[in-house]
Amino acid sequence: MAFRMSLSGPARTFLTAFSAAVGRLDKSLSPFDTIARLRAHTFVPSDAIYVFHLVLAVFWLTIMQVPSFPSKLLIPILFGVALFIPFTSQFFFPAIPVFAWLLTFYTNRFIPADYRPSVHVVLLPTLETVLYGANISDILTRFTHPILDLLAWLPYGVIHYTFPIVLAIFLWLFRPPLALKTWAKTFGYMNLTGVCVQILIPCAAPWYELIYGLTPATYGIAGSPGGLVRIDALFSGDGYQRAFGSSPLVFGAFPSLHAAWATLGALFVSHFWKGAGRMAWIYVSVLYWSTMYLTHHYLIDVVGGACLATTFFYLFMPDELRGAGGWGSSEYGGARSKYERYDLESRRPGGFMGLDDFASDTGESVDLSDEVEEENIVYRSPNPSTSGSAPHSLMHSSPKKPSMQNGSGSGRMHRHTASIASLIRPDERSEGWSPISNKGFAFPPVTR
């Protein structure tokens, strides 16, 4: 009994959703299943994007120097095996854009300097002064404090790297499979585009201006952790100095992918869990400030990253997930939520959402006895005295849902019933029980 009670609430919801999500996975390990699906697949013009990925991967693997040949051939071999095994393919195949971004980000360091464009040192601070009237990032770095350092470090150096993974887990558990695939595709292509812009238009970050001034930059200059060096000093380490010192993309200030990650994540959270959107945007606001406070980006970089994320969010969000709460029109019962479909009062706002709120309205086959089924819409006659004249179709509708054995059923009942006029068919509106008849509106109903 004590163990059951310990799993009640959010823990029980999470474990039940996890069990259901694992049950939906393809457990097959036979590559022949994947081959059979390929033979049955009807190819469309949009599948040409995988030709682009193949060409891009061959290009980067050709110029890759570490690991060297033939060790680097293990990368495409292992990835091909992962794609042909159904169990791993369901994870690796939707993440192809993410792997394309990672390969591009890592391997661009091997592009010969003769083929690289010149680094822009003056461009970003000049544009920032022209557009905003001052160098905003420089103003934000004039006063530093250990408390501000920690406040900037948490979103920039910690949450930034875990937020996309946590969001992907919640999408996998509590939203339809298409939501997670959309997140992987949008996140991957957004980062791939951002890195390509950074390679083609290399720009120096504010830390370069603080260290070297406006002198021309060369690709031989090592990266700098900027304000994160104070975090290394605070914790008596050199992790950030080593990480940024060996960065494969030193002059990738514009657009800010830190800002793009946070913005895209907040847009997904706001779309699929409206109640948690406020917390997500608070995190985004703090991260915007931290990118400039730590001398890693100008304000124009932050704006560019936010615009990039917003563009890809609306560009890649499929029609099936554009409805209220992210529900589609075919598979999940229309673009409207259940509150809109049945003319019910929507959930009251306020408070931080728990796991029960994340699990609600999913349309998934999660076995939550007090959450999955819709509460009955109780028939109510406009004229109590004629309640016995209800249409036969309504009187013999689905039986009333029994109350929960634990006594919690009464607390789950709707506060309002649906509009009966919106639930009945047009040909039934001529019955005597309804105030709306073929001859017009009459209330109380005319007794025949």
Tab-separated table of C-alpha atoms in Angstrom:
chain	number	residue	atom	x	y	z
A	1	MET	CA	0.000	0.000	0.000
A	2	ALA	CA	2.815	2.380	0.870
A	3	PHE	CA	4.468	1.634	-2.478
A	4	ARG	CA	1.224	2.389	-4.348
A	5	MET	CA	0.820	5.682	-2.566
A	6	SER	CA	4.388	6.659	-3.394
A	7	LEU	CA	3.603	6.256	-7.109
A	8	SER	CA	0.484	8.390	-7.056
A	9	GLY	CA	0.330	11.780	-8.738
A	10	PRO	CA	3.107	12.935	-11.076
A	11	ALA	CA	5.274	9.831	-10.571
A	12	ARG	CA	2.408	7.526	-11.515
A	13	THR	CA	1.538	9.682	-14.526
A	14	PHE	CA	5.138	9.691	-15.734
A	15	LEU	CA	5.625	5.948	-15.301
A	16	THR	CA	2.317	5.148	-16.993
A	17	ALA	CA	3.178	7.403	-19.938
A	18	PHE	CA	6.655	5.875	-20.141
A	19	SER	CA	5.212	2.365	-20.192
A	20	ALA	CA	2.800	3.344	-22.963
A	21	ALA	CA	5.561	5.056	-24.980
A	22	VAL	CA	7.828	2.003	-24.705
A	23	GLY	CA	4.940	-0.170	-25.801
A	24	ARG	CA	4.599	1.861	-28.990
A	25	LEU	CA	8.231	1.284	-29.994
A	26	ASP	CA	9.173	-1.038	-32.820
A	27	LYS	CA	11.147	-3.872	-31.176
A	28	SER	CA	12.227	-5.548	-34.419
A	29	LEU	CA	15.954	-6.101	-35.005
A	30	SER	CA	15.652	-7.532	-38.508
A	31	PRO	CA	17.019	-5.364	-41.357
A	32	PHE	CA	14.694	-7.230	-43.732
A	33	ASP	CA	11.740	-5.409	-42.179
A	34	THR	CA	13.325	-2.109	-43.141
A	35	ILE	CA	14.045	-3.362	-46.658
A	36	ALA	CA	10.408	-4.448	-47.020
A	37	ARG	CA	9.233	-1.006	-45.952
A	38	LEU	CA	11.550	0.634	-48.469
A	39	ARG	CA	10.116	-1.515	-51.252
A	40	ALA	CA	6.575	-0.600	-50.234
A	41	HIS	CA	7.380	3.107	-49.883
A	42	THR	CA	6.015	5.454	-52.529
A	43	PHE	CA	8.693	8.010	-53.234
A	44	VAL	CA	7.695	11.666	-53.535
A	45	PRO	CA	9.692	14.745	-54.628
A	46	SER	CA	10.327	15.753	-51.008
A	47	ASP	CA	12.405	12.584	-50.554
A	48	ALA	CA	15.108	14.277	-52.630
A	49	ILE	CA	16.232	15.972	-49.407
A	50	TYR	CA	17.994	12.721	-48.477
A	51	VAL	CA	20.077	12.991	-51.627
A	52	PHE	CA	21.192	16.386	-50.331
A	53	HIS	CA	22.110	14.812	-46.974
A	54	LEU	CA	24.082	12.097	-48.731
A	55	VAL	CA	26.054	14.589	-50.823
A	56	LEU	CA	26.689	16.796	-47.780
A	57	ALA	CA	27.911	13.837	-45.706
A	58	VAL	CA	30.264	12.677	-48.479
A	59	PHE	CA	31.725	16.191	-48.741
A	60	TRP	CA	32.410	16.528	-45.013
A	61	LEU	CA	33.780	12.992	-44.687
A	62	THR	CA	36.129	13.668	-47.586
A	63	ILE	CA	37.754	16.702	-45.970
A	64	MET	CA	37.644	15.275	-42.430
A	65	GLN	CA	41.150	14.806	-41.051
A	66	VAL	CA	40.378	13.610	-37.520
A	67	PRO	CA	39.683	10.731	-37.414
A	68	SER	CA	41.767	9.946	-40.459
A	69	PHE	CA	41.186	7.420	-43.206
A	70	PRO	CA	40.230	4.573	-42.877
A	71	SER	CA	38.989	5.080	-39.297
A	72	LYS	CA	36.484	7.732	-40.371
A	73	LEU	CA	34.721	5.148	-42.539
A	74	LEU	CA	33.288	3.710	-39.306
A	75	ILE	CA	31.026	6.776	-39.079
A	76	PRO	CA	28.919	6.034	-42.205
A	77	ILE	CA	29.059	2.278	-41.591
A	78	LEU	CA	27.694	2.497	-38.054
A	79	PHE	CA	25.117	5.076	-39.081
A	80	GLY	CA	23.961	2.876	-41.976
A	81	VAL	CA	23.560	-0.103	-39.634
A	82	ALA	CA	21.524	2.046	-37.252
A	83	LEU	CA	19.239	3.059	-40.121
A	84	PHE	CA	18.634	-0.526	-41.296
A	85	ILE	CA	17.757	-1.960	-37.889
A	86	PRO	CA	14.105	-1.024	-37.203
A	87	PHE	CA	14.589	-0.563	-33.460
A	88	THR	CA	17.366	2.026	-33.878
A	89	SER	CA	16.039	3.430	-37.146
A	90	GLN	CA	12.984	4.898	-35.429
A	91	PHE	CA	15.378	7.165	-33.502
A	92	PHE	CA	18.149	7.792	-36.028
A	93	PHE	CA	16.073	8.341	-39.150
A	94	PRO	CA	14.056	11.350	-37.829
A	95	ALA	CA	17.310	12.743	-36.380
A	96	ILE	CA	19.137	12.836	-39.742
A	97	PRO	CA	18.977	16.687	-39.826
A	98	VAL	CA	20.466	16.798	-36.308
A	99	PHE	CA	23.378	14.537	-37.305
A	100	ALA	CA	23.896	16.596	-40.473
A	101	TRP	CA	24.222	19.722	-38.311
A	102	LEU	CA	26.660	18.036	-35.902
A	103	LEU	CA	28.807	16.766	-38.775
A	104	THR	CA	28.857	20.229	-40.381
A	105	PHE	CA	29.675	21.958	-37.094
A	106	TYR	CA	32.565	19.619	-36.302
A	107	THR	CA	34.123	19.231	-39.762
A	108	ASN	CA	34.093	22.871	-40.920
A	109	ARG	CA	37.395	23.346	-39.072
A	110	PHE	CA	39.111	21.346	-41.814
A	111	ILE	CA	38.120	23.743	-44.599
A	112	PRO	CA	41.396	25.262	-45.930
A	113	ALA	CA	41.852	28.897	-44.922
A	114	ASP	CA	42.338	29.883	-48.580
A	115	TYR	CA	38.731	28.905	-49.315
A	116	ARG	CA	37.258	30.657	-46.284
A	117	PRO	CA	35.766	34.165	-46.416
A	118	SER	CA	37.301	36.985	-44.411
A	119	VAL	CA	36.239	37.373	-40.793
A	120	HIS	CA	34.007	40.386	-40.108
A	121	VAL	CA	35.192	42.209	-37.007
A	122	VAL	CA	33.560	45.623	-37.410
A	123	LEU	CA	30.285	44.542	-39.054
A	124	LEU	CA	28.295	43.475	-35.984
A	125	PRO	CA	29.210	46.332	-33.586
A	126	THR	CA	28.588	48.834	-36.395
A	127	LEU	CA	25.161	47.385	-37.195
A	128	GLU	CA	24.283	47.281	-33.513
A	129	THR	CA	25.173	50.949	-33.054
A	130	VAL	CA	23.266	51.965	-36.177
A	131	LEU	CA	20.153	49.909	-35.417
A	132	TYR	CA	19.922	50.353	-31.650
A	133	GLY	CA	21.783	53.614	-31.060
A	134	ALA	CA	24.471	52.048	-28.861
A	135	ASN	CA	26.528	48.909	-28.354
A	136	ILE	CA	24.067	47.179	-26.034
A	137	SER	CA	26.282	44.178	-25.350
A	138	ASP	CA	29.155	46.451	-24.321
A	139	ILE	CA	26.894	48.310	-21.890
A	140	LEU	CA	25.746	45.054	-20.264
A	141	THR	CA	29.325	43.914	-19.618
A	142	ARG	CA	30.557	47.039	-17.832
A	143	PHE	CA	29.314	45.820	-14.444
A	144	THR	CA	29.920	42.240	-13.327
A	145	HIS	CA	29.254	40.446	-10.072
A	146	PRO	CA	29.574	36.798	-8.945
A	147	ILE	CA	25.802	36.555	-8.437
A	148	LEU	CA	25.183	37.872	-11.943
A	149	ASP	CA	27.821	35.459	-13.235
A	150	LEU	CA	25.950	32.501	-11.751
A	151	LEU	CA	22.613	33.832	-12.983
A	152	ALA	CA	24.008	34.060	-16.518
A	153	TRP	CA	25.883	30.760	-16.331
A	154	LEU	CA	22.888	28.561	-15.437
A	155	PRO	CA	20.830	29.235	-18.605
A	156	TYR	CA	23.823	29.679	-20.926
A	157	GLY	CA	26.145	26.909	-19.784
A	158	VAL	CA	23.828	24.341	-18.178
A	159	ILE	CA	20.130	24.543	-19.113
A	160	HIS	CA	20.961	25.375	-22.725
A	161	TYR	CA	22.390	21.888	-23.327
A	162	THR	CA	19.689	19.965	-21.427
A	163	PHE	CA	16.552	21.852	-22.478
A	164	PRO	CA	16.272	20.301	-25.998
A	165	ILE	CA	16.725	16.782	-24.595
A	166	VAL	CA	14.168	17.235	-21.812
A	167	LEU	CA	11.675	18.732	-24.255
A	168	ALA	CA	12.183	15.795	-26.635
A	169	ILE	CA	11.473	13.347	-23.794
A	170	PHE	CA	8.244	15.108	-22.856
A	171	LEU	CA	7.135	15.210	-26.481
A	172	TRP	CA	7.824	11.487	-26.763
A	173	LEU	CA	5.870	10.675	-23.600
A	174	PHE	CA	2.906	13.031	-23.697
A	175	ARG	CA	2.349	14.072	-27.296
A	176	PRO	CA	1.723	12.189	-30.570
A	177	PRO	CA	4.735	10.703	-32.399
A	178	LEU	CA	4.526	13.384	-35.076
A	179	ALA	CA	5.346	16.056	-32.475
A	180	LEU	CA	8.741	14.527	-31.636
A	181	LYS	CA	9.567	14.027	-35.319
A	182	THR	CA	8.662	17.652	-35.995
A	183	TRP	CA	10.899	18.811	-33.134
A	184	ALA	CA	13.867	16.781	-34.423
A	185	LYS	CA	13.439	17.997	-37.995
A	186	THR	CA	12.914	21.645	-37.047
A	187	PHE	CA	15.757	21.668	-34.531
A	188	GLY	CA	18.155	19.958	-36.939
A	189	TYR	CA	17.496	22.074	-40.014
A	190	MET	CA	17.490	25.281	-37.974
A	191	ASN	CA	20.944	24.522	-36.568
A	192	LEU	CA	22.250	23.328	-39.937
A	193	THR	CA	21.135	26.604	-41.535
A	194	GLY	CA	22.601	28.647	-38.695
A	195	VAL	CA	25.994	26.931	-38.922
A	196	CYS	CA	26.084	27.386	-42.712
A	197	VAL	CA	25.439	31.118	-42.243
A	198	GLN	CA	28.215	31.277	-39.648
A	199	ILE	CA	30.618	29.559	-42.059
A	200	LEU	CA	29.719	31.787	-45.017
A	201	ILE	CA	29.534	35.034	-42.986
A	202	PRO	CA	32.053	34.599	-40.141
A	203	CYS	CA	31.743	37.308	-37.497
A	204	ALA	CA	33.745	37.988	-34.351
A	205	ALA	CA	32.021	37.928	-30.974
A	206	PRO	CA	32.214	40.737	-28.379
A	207	TRP	CA	34.989	38.918	-26.511
A	208	TYR	CA	37.242	39.386	-29.540
A	209	GLU	CA	36.659	43.154	-29.463
A	210	LEU	CA	37.516	43.237	-25.749
A	211	ILE	CA	40.752	41.258	-26.240
A	212	TYR	CA	42.023	42.326	-29.668
A	213	GLY	CA	40.073	45.486	-30.402
A	214	LEU	CA	38.985	45.953	-34.007
A	215	THR	CA	42.139	44.503	-35.548
A	216	PRO	CA	41.584	42.019	-38.407
A	217	ALA	CA	41.056	38.421	-37.288
A	218	THR	CA	42.602	35.233	-38.645
A	219	TYR	CA	41.355	31.674	-38.432
A	220	GLY	CA	44.366	30.686	-36.374
A	221	ILE	CA	43.028	32.556	-33.309
A	222	ALA	CA	41.696	30.240	-30.634
A	223	GLY	CA	38.258	30.704	-29.177
A	224	SER	CA	37.661	32.324	-25.810
A	225	PRO	CA	35.092	31.509	-23.096
A	226	GLY	CA	34.474	35.226	-22.568
A	227	GLY	CA	32.731	35.858	-19.274
A	228	LEU	CA	32.607	32.129	-18.542
A	229	VAL	CA	36.249	32.380	-17.497
A	230	ARG	CA	34.903	33.859	-14.270
A	231	ILE	CA	32.880	30.673	-13.759
A	232	ASP	CA	36.054	28.615	-14.173
A	233	ALA	CA	37.751	30.813	-11.594
A	234	LEU	CA	34.757	30.541	-9.272
A	235	PHE	CA	34.838	26.722	-9.367
A	236	SER	CA	38.653	26.510	-9.616
A	237	GLY	CA	38.604	24.773	-12.983
A	238	ASP	CA	39.361	25.353	-16.652
A	239	GLY	CA	36.582	23.399	-18.372
A	240	TYR	CA	35.139	26.299	-20.330
A	241	GLN	CA	38.573	27.574	-21.314
A	242	ARG	CA	39.448	24.208	-22.809
A	243	ALA	CA	36.032	23.741	-24.456
A	244	PHE	CA	35.889	27.149	-26.156
A	245	GLY	CA	39.619	27.144	-26.854
A	246	SER	CA	39.163	24.064	-29.069
A	247	SER	CA	35.880	25.187	-30.637
A	248	PRO	CA	35.586	24.154	-34.308
A	249	LEU	CA	33.699	27.363	-35.146
A	250	VAL	CA	35.361	30.327	-33.464
A	251	PHE	CA	33.775	33.110	-35.508
A	252	GLY	CA	30.159	32.005	-35.381
A	253	ALA	CA	28.623	34.942	-33.560
A	254	PHE	CA	25.779	35.558	-36.026
A	255	PRO	CA	23.158	34.241	-35.674
A	256	SER	CA	23.153	33.235	-32.021
A	257	LEU	CA	22.213	29.574	-31.843
A	258	HIS	CA	21.898	29.913	-28.080
A	259	ALA	CA	19.048	32.342	-28.684
A	260	ALA	CA	17.667	30.139	-31.473
A	261	TRP	CA	17.586	27.001	-29.286
A	262	ALA	CA	15.814	28.772	-26.453
A	263	THR	CA	13.320	30.515	-28.721
A	264	LEU	CA	12.429	27.351	-30.625
A	265	GLY	CA	12.015	25.417	-27.381
A	266	ALA	CA	9.747	28.088	-25.915
A	267	LEU	CA	7.631	28.123	-29.084
A	268	PHE	CA	7.151	24.336	-28.870
A	269	VAL	CA	6.345	24.460	-25.165
A	270	SER	CA	3.853	27.296	-25.679
A	271	HIS	CA	2.235	25.434	-28.566
A	272	PHE	CA	1.843	22.049	-26.908
A	273	TRP	CA	1.539	23.128	-23.244
A	274	LYS	CA	0.065	26.595	-23.071
A	275	GLY	CA	0.169	26.692	-19.273
A	276	ALA	CA	3.963	26.251	-19.202
A	277	GLY	CA	4.701	28.879	-21.854
A	278	ARG	CA	5.238	31.645	-19.308
A	279	MET	CA	8.048	29.773	-17.563
A	280	ALA	CA	9.699	28.954	-20.884
A	281	TRP	CA	9.718	32.590	-22.011
A	282	ILE	CA	11.157	33.730	-18.675
A	283	TYR	CA	14.063	31.359	-19.302
A	284	VAL	CA	14.411	32.714	-22.837
A	285	SER	CA	14.555	36.305	-21.590
A	286	VAL	CA	17.284	35.501	-19.069
A	287	LEU	CA	19.267	33.616	-21.714
A	288	TYR	CA	19.057	36.559	-24.127
A	289	TRP	CA	20.643	38.744	-21.463
A	290	SER	CA	23.265	36.136	-20.506
A	291	THR	CA	24.560	35.799	-24.097
A	292	MET	CA	25.473	39.498	-24.085
A	293	TYR	CA	26.548	39.697	-20.441
A	294	LEU	CA	29.055	36.866	-21.007
A	295	THR	CA	30.414	38.673	-24.148
A	296	HIS	CA	29.467	35.860	-26.534
A	297	HIS	CA	26.951	37.709	-28.685
A	298	TYR	CA	25.781	41.139	-29.747
A	299	LEU	CA	22.128	42.080	-29.529
A	300	ILE	CA	21.807	41.748	-33.292
A	301	ASP	CA	23.011	38.128	-32.989
A	302	VAL	CA	20.260	37.420	-30.471
A	303	VAL	CA	17.624	38.997	-32.705
A	304	GLY	CA	18.920	37.002	-35.675
A	305	GLY	CA	18.748	33.735	-33.738
A	306	ALA	CA	15.229	34.454	-32.492
A	307	CYS	CA	14.056	35.271	-36.034
A	308	LEU	CA	15.686	32.096	-37.348
A	309	ALA	CA	13.885	29.941	-34.765
A	310	THR	CA	10.522	31.612	-35.346
A	311	THR	CA	10.824	31.168	-39.103
A	312	PHE	CA	11.632	27.467	-38.854
A	313	PHE	CA	8.898	26.865	-36.268
A	314	TYR	CA	6.154	28.147	-38.558
A	315	LEU	CA	7.784	26.692	-41.659
A	316	PHE	CA	8.077	23.109	-40.365
A	317	MET	CA	4.994	22.817	-38.135
A	318	PRO	CA	2.678	20.432	-40.038
A	319	ASP	CA	-1.016	21.129	-40.506
A	320	GLU	CA	-1.886	18.150	-38.311
A	321	LEU	CA	-0.327	19.891	-35.305
A	322	ARG	CA	-1.343	23.486	-35.950
A	323	GLY	CA	-4.599	23.333	-33.989
A	324	ALA	CA	-5.184	24.419	-30.432
A	325	GLY	CA	-2.898	22.453	-28.172
A	326	GLY	CA	-1.134	20.976	-31.171
A	327	TRP	CA	-3.861	18.568	-32.266
A	328	GLY	CA	-4.576	17.729	-35.840
A	329	SER	CA	-7.810	17.607	-37.781
A	330	SER	CA	-7.767	13.942	-38.744
A	331	GLU	CA	-6.019	11.721	-36.259
A	332	TYR	CA	-6.857	13.538	-33.074
A	333	GLY	CA	-10.400	14.643	-33.602
A	334	GLY	CA	-10.121	18.081	-35.155
A	335	ALA	CA	-7.997	21.163	-34.688
A	336	ARG	CA	-9.971	22.193	-31.625
A	337	SER	CA	-9.412	21.047	-28.078
A	338	LYS	CA	-12.023	18.987	-26.245
A	339	TYR	CA	-13.177	22.103	-24.402
A	340	GLU	CA	-13.924	23.861	-27.691
A	341	ARG	CA	-15.485	20.806	-29.329
A	342	TYR	CA	-18.001	20.331	-26.504
A	343	ASP	CA	-18.522	23.996	-25.597
A	344	LEU	CA	-17.036	23.495	-22.128
A	345	GLU	CA	-15.290	25.931	-19.862
A	346	SER	CA	-11.562	25.716	-20.521
A	347	ARG	CA	-9.069	24.809	-17.849
A	348	ARG	CA	-8.501	27.590	-15.389
A	349	PRO	CA	-5.104	29.224	-15.831
A	350	GLY	CA	-2.620	29.802	-13.071
A	351	GLY	CA	0.101	27.924	-11.292
A	352	PHE	CA	2.970	25.859	-12.625
A	353	MET	CA	1.900	22.821	-14.594
A	354	GLY	CA	2.600	19.424	-13.163
A	355	LEU	CA	2.961	16.111	-14.963
A	356	ASP	CA	-0.806	15.606	-14.885
A	357	ASP	CA	-1.192	18.752	-16.981
A	358	PHE	CA	1.537	17.628	-19.372
A	359	ALA	CA	-0.220	14.305	-19.830
A	360	SER	CA	-3.684	15.727	-20.467
A	361	ASP	CA	-5.229	16.201	-23.906
A	362	THR	CA	-2.645	13.994	-25.522
A	363	GLY	CA	-4.933	11.777	-27.489
A	364	GLU	CA	-2.525	8.939	-26.682
A	365	SER	CA	-3.366	5.468	-25.475
A	366	VAL	CA	-1.997	6.160	-22.013
A	367	ASP	CA	-3.908	4.099	-19.473
A	368	LEU	CA	-4.899	6.779	-16.982
A	369	SER	CA	-8.192	5.692	-15.467
A	370	ASP	CA	-9.138	9.171	-14.288
A	371	GLU	CA	-7.797	11.118	-17.294
A	372	VAL	CA	-8.322	9.271	-20.570
A	373	GLU	CA	-12.067	9.082	-20.920
A	374	GLU	CA	-14.234	12.113	-21.436
A	375	GLU	CA	-16.680	12.820	-18.617
A	376	ASN	CA	-20.280	12.176	-19.627
A	377	ILE	CA	-22.311	15.053	-21.004
A	378	VAL	CA	-25.466	14.840	-18.895
A	379	TYR	CA	-28.718	15.397	-20.784
A	380	ARG	CA	-30.656	18.389	-19.537
A	381	SER	CA	-34.107	19.314	-20.813
A	382	PRO	CA	-35.023	22.988	-21.223
A	383	ASN	CA	-38.321	22.187	-19.573
A	384	PRO	CA	-37.860	19.972	-16.505
A	385	SER	CA	-41.460	18.846	-16.635
A	386	THR	CA	-41.006	17.373	-20.103
A	387	SER	CA	-37.744	15.617	-19.416
A	388	GLY	CA	-39.308	12.316	-20.342
A	389	SER	CA	-39.795	13.465	-23.954
A	390	ALA	CA	-36.097	13.403	-24.778
A	391	PRO	CA	-35.174	11.844	-28.114
A	392	HIS	CA	-34.611	8.144	-28.083
A	393	SER	CA	-31.046	8.565	-29.386
A	394	LEU	CA	-30.064	10.662	-26.398
A	395	MET	CA	-31.868	8.609	-23.809
A	396	HIS	CA	-29.950	5.529	-24.957
A	397	SER	CA	-26.547	7.156	-25.226
A	398	SER	CA	-23.456	5.826	-23.517
A	399	PRO	CA	-24.049	4.871	-19.885
A	400	LYS	CA	-22.972	7.119	-17.098
A	401	LYS	CA	-19.362	6.720	-16.138
A	402	PRO	CA	-19.135	4.960	-12.760
A	403	SER	CA	-17.506	6.846	-9.948
A	404	MET	CA	-13.972	5.946	-8.999
A	405	GLN	CA	-13.567	3.400	-6.269
A	406	ASN	CA	-11.112	5.634	-4.479
A	407	GLY	CA	-13.666	8.360	-4.237
A	408	SER	CA	-11.913	10.722	-6.604
A	409	GLY	CA	-14.539	10.516	-9.320
A	410	SER	CA	-16.680	13.300	-7.916
A	411	GLY	CA	-13.808	15.728	-8.083
A	412	ARG	CA	-13.344	15.083	-11.796
A	413	MET	CA	-16.851	16.016	-12.978
A	414	HIS	CA	-17.261	18.923	-15.386
A	415	ARG	CA	-18.580	22.131	-13.914
A	416	HIS	CA	-20.740	22.743	-17.000
A	417	THR	CA	-22.548	20.596	-19.532
A	418	ALA	CA	-22.382	20.939	-23.266
A	419	SER	CA	-24.738	23.009	-25.338
A	420	ILE	CA	-27.368	20.450	-26.324
A	421	ALA	CA	-28.273	22.424	-29.431
A	422	SER	CA	-24.700	21.986	-30.665
A	423	LEU	CA	-24.748	18.229	-30.073
A	424	ILE	CA	-28.008	17.138	-31.730
A	425	ARG	CA	-28.475	16.613	-35.431
A	426	PRO	CA	-30.483	19.158	-37.455
A	427	ASP	CA	-33.274	16.681	-38.172
A	428	GLU	CA	-33.836	16.168	-34.448
A	429	ARG	CA	-34.360	19.845	-33.678
A	430	SER	CA	-38.032	19.638	-34.584
A	431	GLU	CA	-38.755	17.437	-31.552
A	432	GLY	CA	-40.933	18.937	-28.847
A	433	TRP	CA	-38.224	18.903	-26.214
A	434	SER	CA	-36.124	21.562	-27.999
A	435	PRO	CA	-36.952	25.306	-27.945
A	436	ILE	CA	-35.675	25.534	-31.549
A	437	SER	CA	-38.188	24.240	-34.100
A	438	ASN	CA	-38.777	24.526	-37.819
A	439	LYS	CA	-41.226	27.380	-37.177
A	440	GLY	CA	-38.722	29.478	-35.308
A	441	PHE	CA	-37.662	29.980	-31.731
A	442	ALA	CA	-40.249	29.328	-29.040
A	443	PHE	CA	-39.660	29.287	-25.321
A	444	PRO	CA	-41.097	27.563	-23.429
A	445	PRO	CA	-41.741	24.811	-26.002
A	446	VAL	CA	-45.195	24.781	-27.491
A	447	THR	CA	-47.142	21.774	-26.313
A	448	ARG	CA	-48.648	19.841	-29.207
